[in-house]
PDB file of C-alpha atoms in Angstrom:
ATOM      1  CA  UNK I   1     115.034-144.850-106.053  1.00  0.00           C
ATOM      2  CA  UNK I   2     112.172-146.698-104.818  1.00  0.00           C
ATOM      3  CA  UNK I   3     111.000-150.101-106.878  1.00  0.00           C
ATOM      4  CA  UNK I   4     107.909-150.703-104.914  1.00  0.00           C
ATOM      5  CA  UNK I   5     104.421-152.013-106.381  1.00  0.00           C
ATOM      6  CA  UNK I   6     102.762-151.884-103.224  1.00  0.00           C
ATOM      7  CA  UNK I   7     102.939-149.767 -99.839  1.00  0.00           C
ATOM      8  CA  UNK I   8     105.534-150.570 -97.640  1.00  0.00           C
ATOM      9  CA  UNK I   9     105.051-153.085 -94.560  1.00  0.00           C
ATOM     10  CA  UNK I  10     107.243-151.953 -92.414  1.00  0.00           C
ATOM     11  CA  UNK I  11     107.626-153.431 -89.545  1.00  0.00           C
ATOM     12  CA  UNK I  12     105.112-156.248 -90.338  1.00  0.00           C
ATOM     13  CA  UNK I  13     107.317-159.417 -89.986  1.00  0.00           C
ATOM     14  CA  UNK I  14     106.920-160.418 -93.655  1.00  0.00           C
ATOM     15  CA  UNK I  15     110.080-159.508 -95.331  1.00  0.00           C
ATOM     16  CA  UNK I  16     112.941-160.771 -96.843  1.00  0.00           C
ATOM     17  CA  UNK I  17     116.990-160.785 -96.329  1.00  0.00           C
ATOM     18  CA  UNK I  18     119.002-159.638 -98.658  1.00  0.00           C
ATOM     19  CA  UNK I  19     122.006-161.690 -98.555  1.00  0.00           C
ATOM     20  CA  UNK I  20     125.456-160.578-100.612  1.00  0.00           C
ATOM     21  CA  UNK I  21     128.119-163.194-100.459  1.00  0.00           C
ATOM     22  CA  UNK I  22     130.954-160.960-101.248  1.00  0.00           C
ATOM     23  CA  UNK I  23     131.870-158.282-103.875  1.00  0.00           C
ATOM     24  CA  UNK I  24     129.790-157.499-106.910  1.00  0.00           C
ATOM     25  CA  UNK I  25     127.540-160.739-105.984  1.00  0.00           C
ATOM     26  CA  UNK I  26     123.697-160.294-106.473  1.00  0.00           C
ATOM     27  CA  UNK I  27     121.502-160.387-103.807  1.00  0.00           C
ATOM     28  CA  UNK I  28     120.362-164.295-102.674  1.00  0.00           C
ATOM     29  CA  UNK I  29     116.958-164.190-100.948  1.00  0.00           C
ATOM     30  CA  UNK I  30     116.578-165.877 -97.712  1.00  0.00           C
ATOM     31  CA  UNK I  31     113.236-164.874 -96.833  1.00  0.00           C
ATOM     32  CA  UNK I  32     110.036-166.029 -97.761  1.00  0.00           C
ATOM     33  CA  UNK I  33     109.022-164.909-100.858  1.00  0.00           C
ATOM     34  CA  UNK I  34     110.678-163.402-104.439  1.00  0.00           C
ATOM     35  CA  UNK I  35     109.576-160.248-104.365  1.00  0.00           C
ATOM     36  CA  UNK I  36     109.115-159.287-100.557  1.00  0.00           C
ATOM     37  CA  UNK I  37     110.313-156.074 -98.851  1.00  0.00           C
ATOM     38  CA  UNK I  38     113.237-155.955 -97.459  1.00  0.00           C
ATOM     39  CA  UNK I  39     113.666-155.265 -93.603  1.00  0.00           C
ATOM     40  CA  UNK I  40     117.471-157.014 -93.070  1.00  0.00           C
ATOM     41  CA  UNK I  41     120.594-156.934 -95.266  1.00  0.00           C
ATOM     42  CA  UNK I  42     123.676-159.456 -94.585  1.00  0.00           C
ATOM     43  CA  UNK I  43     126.601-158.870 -96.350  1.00  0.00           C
ATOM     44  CA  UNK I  44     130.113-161.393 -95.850  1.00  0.00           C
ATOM     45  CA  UNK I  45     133.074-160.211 -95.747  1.00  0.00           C
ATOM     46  CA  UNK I  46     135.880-159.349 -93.057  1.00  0.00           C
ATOM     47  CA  UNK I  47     135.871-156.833 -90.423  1.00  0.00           C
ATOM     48  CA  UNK I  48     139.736-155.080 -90.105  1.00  0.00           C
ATOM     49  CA  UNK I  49     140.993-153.845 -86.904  1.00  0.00           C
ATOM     50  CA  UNK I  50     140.021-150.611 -87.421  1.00  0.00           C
ATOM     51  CA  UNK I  51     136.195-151.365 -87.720  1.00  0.00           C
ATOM     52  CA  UNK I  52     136.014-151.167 -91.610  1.00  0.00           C
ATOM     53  CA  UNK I  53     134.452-153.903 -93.393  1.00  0.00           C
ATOM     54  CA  UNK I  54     135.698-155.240 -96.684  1.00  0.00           C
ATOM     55  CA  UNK I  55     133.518-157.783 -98.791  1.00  0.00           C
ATOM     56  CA  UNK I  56     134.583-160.798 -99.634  1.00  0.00           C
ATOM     57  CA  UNK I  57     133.317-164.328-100.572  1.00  0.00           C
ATOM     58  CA  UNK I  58     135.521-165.961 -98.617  1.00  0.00           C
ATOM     59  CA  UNK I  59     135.199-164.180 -95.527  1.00  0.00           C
ATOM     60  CA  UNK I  60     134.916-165.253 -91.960  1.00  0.00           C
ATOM     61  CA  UNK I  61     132.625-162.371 -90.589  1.00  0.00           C
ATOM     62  CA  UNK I  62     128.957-161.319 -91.467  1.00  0.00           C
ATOM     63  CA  UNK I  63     127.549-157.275 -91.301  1.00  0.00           C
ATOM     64  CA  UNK I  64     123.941-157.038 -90.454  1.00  0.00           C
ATOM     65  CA  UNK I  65     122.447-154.250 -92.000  1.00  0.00           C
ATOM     66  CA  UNK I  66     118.919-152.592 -90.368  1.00  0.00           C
ATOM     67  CA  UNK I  67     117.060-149.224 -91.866  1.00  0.00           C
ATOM     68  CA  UNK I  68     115.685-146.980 -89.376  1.00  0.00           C
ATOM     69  CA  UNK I  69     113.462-147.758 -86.989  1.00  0.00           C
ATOM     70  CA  UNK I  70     113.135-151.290 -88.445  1.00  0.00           C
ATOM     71  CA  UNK I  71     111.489-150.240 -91.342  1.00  0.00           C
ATOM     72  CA  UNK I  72     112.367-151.748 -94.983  1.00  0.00           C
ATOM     73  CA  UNK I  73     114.963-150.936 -97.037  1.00  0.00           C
ATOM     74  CA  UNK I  74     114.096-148.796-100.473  1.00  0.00           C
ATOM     75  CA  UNK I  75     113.955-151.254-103.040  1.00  0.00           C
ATOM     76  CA  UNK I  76     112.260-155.022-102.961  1.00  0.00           C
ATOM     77  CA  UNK I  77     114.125-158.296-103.580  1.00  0.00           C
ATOM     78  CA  UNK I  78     112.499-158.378-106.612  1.00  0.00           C
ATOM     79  CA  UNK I  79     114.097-154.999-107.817  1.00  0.00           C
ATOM     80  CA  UNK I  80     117.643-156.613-106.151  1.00  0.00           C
ATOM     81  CA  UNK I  81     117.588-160.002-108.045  1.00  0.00           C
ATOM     82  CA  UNK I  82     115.333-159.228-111.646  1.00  0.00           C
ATOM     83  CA  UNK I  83     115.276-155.686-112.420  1.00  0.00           C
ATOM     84  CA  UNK I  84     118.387-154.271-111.192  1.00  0.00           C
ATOM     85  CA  UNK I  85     120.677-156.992-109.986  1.00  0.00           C
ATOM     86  CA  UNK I  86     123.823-154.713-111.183  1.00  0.00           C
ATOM     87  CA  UNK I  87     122.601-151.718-109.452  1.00  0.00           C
ATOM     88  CA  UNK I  88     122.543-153.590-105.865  1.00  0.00           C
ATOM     89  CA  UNK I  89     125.380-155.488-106.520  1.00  0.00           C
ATOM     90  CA  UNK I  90     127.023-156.337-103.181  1.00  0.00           C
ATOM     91  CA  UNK I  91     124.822-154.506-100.415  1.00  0.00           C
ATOM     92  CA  UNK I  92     126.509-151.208-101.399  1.00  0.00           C
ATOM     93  CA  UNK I  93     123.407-149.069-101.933  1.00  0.00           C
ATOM     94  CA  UNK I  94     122.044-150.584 -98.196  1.00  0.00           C
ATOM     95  CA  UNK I  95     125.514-149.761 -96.594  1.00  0.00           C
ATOM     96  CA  UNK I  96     124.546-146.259 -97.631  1.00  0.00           C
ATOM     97  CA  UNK I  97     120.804-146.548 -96.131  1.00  0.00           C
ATOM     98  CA  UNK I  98     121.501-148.318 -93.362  1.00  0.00           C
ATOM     99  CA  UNK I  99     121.307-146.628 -90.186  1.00  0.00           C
ATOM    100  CA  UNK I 100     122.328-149.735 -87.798  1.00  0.00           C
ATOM    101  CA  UNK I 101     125.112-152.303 -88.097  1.00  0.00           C
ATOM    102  CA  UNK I 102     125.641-155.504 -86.742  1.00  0.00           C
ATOM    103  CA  UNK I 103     129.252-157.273 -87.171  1.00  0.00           C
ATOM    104  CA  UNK I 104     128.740-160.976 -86.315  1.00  0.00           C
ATOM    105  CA  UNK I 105     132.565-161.938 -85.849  1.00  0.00           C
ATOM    106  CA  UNK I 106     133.792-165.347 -87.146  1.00  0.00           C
ATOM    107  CA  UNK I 107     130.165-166.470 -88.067  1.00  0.00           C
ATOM    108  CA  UNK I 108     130.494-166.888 -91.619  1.00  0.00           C
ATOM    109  CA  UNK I 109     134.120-168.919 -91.249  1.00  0.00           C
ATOM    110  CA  UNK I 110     131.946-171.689 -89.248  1.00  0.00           C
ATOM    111  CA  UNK I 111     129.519-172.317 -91.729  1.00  0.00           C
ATOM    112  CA  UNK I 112     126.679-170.226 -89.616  1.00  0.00           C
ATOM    113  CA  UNK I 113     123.748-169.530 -91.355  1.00  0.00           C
ATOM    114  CA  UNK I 114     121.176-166.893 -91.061  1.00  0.00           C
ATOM    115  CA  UNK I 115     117.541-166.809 -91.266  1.00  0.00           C
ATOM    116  CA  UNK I 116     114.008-164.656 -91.432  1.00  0.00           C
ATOM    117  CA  UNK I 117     113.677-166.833 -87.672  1.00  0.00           C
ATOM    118  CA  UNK I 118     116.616-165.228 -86.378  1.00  0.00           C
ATOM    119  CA  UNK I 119     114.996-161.722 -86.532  1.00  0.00           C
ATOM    120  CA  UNK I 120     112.590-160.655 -84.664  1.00  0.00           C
ATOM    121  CA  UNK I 121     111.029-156.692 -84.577  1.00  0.00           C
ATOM    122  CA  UNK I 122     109.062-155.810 -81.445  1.00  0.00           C
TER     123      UNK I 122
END
């Protein structure tokens, strides 16, 4: 289910973070703009021995979430935050696009942050 009102920009460095700060919570924007594509997808939460991930608002690690090829995810954060919150509650629809992860161990626990100048697609 795509929510777009324009073609994609893949891969153009405009784009947005979806942020999900634990289970059921609604995507927080921490890109540039309210209704921008999305390109990366953080979700907290803690990583268990066995690589699994569970979400969680107070948890100490961070998964980074990239579609393929660095292009954007199906639906904008506009779609994520006024349309649909409920449908993208939590990341869980990107966890199922996703095609690369990133687990960034201990980050969230230190009071890290994450930004759209942290990313960079070549």
């Amino acid at each position: 289910m795509s929510f777009r009102s324009t073609p994609p920009g893949d891969g153009d460095n405009a784009y947005a973070i979806a942020f999900y700060a634990g289970q059921g919570a609604v995507a927080t924007n921490i890109g540039a703009g309210g209704s921008l594509d999305v390109q990366v997808v953080v979700r907290r939460g803690d990583y268990n021995a066995n690589g699994t991930f569970n979400l969680s608002a107070t948890g100490a690690d961070y998964q980074v979430l990239f579609a393929a090829n660095g292009a954007d995810f199906s639906s904008t954060m506009f779609a994520r935050t006024t349309v649909l919150p409920a449908t993208f509650a939590g990341g869980g629809t990107d966890f199922t696009e996703a095609v690369h992860e990133i687990g960034i161990l201990g980050l969230a626990a230190q009071g890290g942050s994450l930004t759209t100048s942290d990313f960079v697609f070549v």
